[in-house]
Amino acid sequence: MTTKPKLCYFRGRGRMESIRWLLAAAGVEFEEEFIETTEQYEKLQKDGRLLFGQVPMVEIDGMVLTQTRAILSYLAAKYDLYGKDLKETVRINMYADGTLDLMMMTALAAFKPPEEKEENLTLIVKKAKTRYFPAFEKILNDHGEDFLVGNKFSWADIQLLEAILMVEELDASVLSDFPLLKAFKARISNIPTIKKFLQPGSPRKPPPDSHYVEVVRGILQF
């Protein structure tokens, strides 16, 4: 019997959420261990399980993996969510990195002081509308296919949908000027594994609230 991947992180989105998305899209069930105390986090560090002293951490295939980008790359390759050749793979990496930049801005905004947080969230929506979403609208237009790379569902598609939904939580009308992205969102959201992950009760985590921020600050002591 195959052992399920085990994810170790805080009880929220952060840097683990894209990993949850990718596994869910691949139809892979996983277990989660939530870090809820400083002592628990320090034990992971003292045990040498966190290579660079940081989470996320994923146990899979007899390995203990850390570093978000490395984990995502491994999962994409393992579950056939990469390109058919190096040229497709580098484009998938490029698009995924772009959306990750946007998502990390959103995730980190929750930890800003209140007066800076609102300013940051406004800036994120502006950047989405003027930098990131125009780029992906053009990619879809130039490519002329249902997916971002080749004509096959990939990690890039998963992460773009995740980014779109995160920004829509800040501004529901953010796609109003991007018809191809609107169609892309509807199309990818209806892929059975994605559709299941978007249902209530799935491992998908809600946007970070003040309680989550307080808990993480307490654990990391910052």
JSON list of N, CA, C and O in Angstrom, two decimals, residues 43-51:
[
{"chain": "A", "resi": 43, "resn": "LYS", "atom": "N", "xyz": [11.22, 21.48, 17.93]},
{"chain": "A", "resi": 43, "resn": "LYS", "atom": "CA", "xyz": [11.57, 20.06, 17.89]},
{"chain": "A", "resi": 43, "resn": "LYS", "atom": "C", "xyz": [11.90, 19.62, 16.46]},
{"chain": "A", "resi": 43, "resn": "LYS", "atom": "O", "xyz": [12.86, 18.86, 16.24]},
{"chain": "A", "resi": 44, "resn": "LEU", "atom": "N", "xyz": [11.12, 20.10, 15.49]},
{"chain": "A", "resi": 44, "resn": "LEU", "atom": "CA", "xyz": [11.41, 19.78, 14.10]},
{"chain": "A", "resi": 44, "resn": "LEU", "atom": "C", "xyz": [12.79, 20.28, 13.71]},
{"chain": "A", "resi": 44, "resn": "LEU", "atom": "O", "xyz": [13.53, 19.61, 12.98]},
{"chain": "A", "resi": 45, "resn": "GLN", "atom": "N", "xyz": [13.14, 21.47, 14.19]},
{"chain": "A", "resi": 45, "resn": "GLN", "atom": "CA", "xyz": [14.45, 22.03, 13.89]},
{"chain": "A", "resi": 45, "resn": "GLN", "atom": "C", "xyz": [15.57, 21.23, 14.57]},
{"chain": "A", "resi": 45, "resn": "GLN", "atom": "O", "xyz": [16.57, 20.89, 13.94]},
{"chain": "A", "resi": 46, "resn": "LYS", "atom": "N", "xyz": [15.38, 20.92, 15.85]},
{"chain": "A", "resi": 46, "resn": "LYS", "atom": "CA", "xyz": [16.40, 20.18, 16.59]},
{"chain": "A", "resi": 46, "resn": "LYS", "atom": "C", "xyz": [16.60, 18.77, 16.06]},
{"chain": "A", "resi": 46, "resn": "LYS", "atom": "O", "xyz": [17.70, 18.22, 16.10]},
{"chain": "A", "resi": 47, "resn": "ASP", "atom": "N", "xyz": [15.53, 18.18, 15.56]},
{"chain": "A", "resi": 47, "resn": "ASP", "atom": "CA", "xyz": [15.61, 16.83, 14.99]},
{"chain": "A", "resi": 47, "resn": "ASP", "atom": "C", "xyz": [16.29, 16.81, 13.63]},
{"chain": "A", "resi": 47, "resn": "ASP", "atom": "O", "xyz": [16.52, 15.73, 13.06]},
{"chain": "A", "resi": 48, "resn": "GLY", "atom": "N", "xyz": [16.58, 17.99, 13.09]},
{"chain": "A", "resi": 48, "resn": "GLY", "atom": "CA", "xyz": [17.25, 18.08, 11.80]},
{"chain": "A", "resi": 48, "resn": "GLY", "atom": "C", "xyz": [16.36, 17.78, 10.61]},
{"chain": "A", "resi": 48, "resn": "GLY", "atom": "O", "xyz": [16.85, 17.51, 9.51]},
{"chain": "A", "resi": 49, "resn": "ARG", "atom": "N", "xyz": [15.05, 17.86, 10.80]},
{"chain": "A", "resi": 49, "resn": "ARG", "atom": "CA", "xyz": [14.13, 17.53, 9.70]},
{"chain": "A", "resi": 49, "resn": "ARG", "atom": "C", "xyz": [13.90, 18.72, 8.78]},
{"chain": "A", "resi": 49, "resn": "ARG", "atom": "O", "xyz": [13.45, 18.53, 7.65]},
{"chain": "A", "resi": 50, "resn": "LEU", "atom": "N", "xyz": [14.20, 19.92, 9.26]},
{"chain": "A", "resi": 50, "resn": "LEU", "atom": "CA", "xyz": [14.05, 21.12, 8.44]},
{"chain": "A", "resi": 50, "resn": "LEU", "atom": "C", "xyz": [15.43, 21.55, 7.97]},
{"chain": "A", "resi": 50, "resn": "LEU", "atom": "O", "xyz": [16.19, 22.16, 8.72]},
{"chain": "A", "resi": 51, "resn": "LEU", "atom": "N", "xyz": [15.75, 21.24, 6.74]},
{"chain": "A", "resi": 51, "resn": "LEU", "atom": "CA", "xyz": [17.11, 21.44, 6.22]},
{"chain": "A", "resi": 51, "resn": "LEU", "atom": "C", "xyz": [17.62, 22.86, 6.45]},
{"chain": "A", "resi": 51, "resn": "LEU", "atom": "O", "xyz": [18.75, 23.05, 6.88]}
]
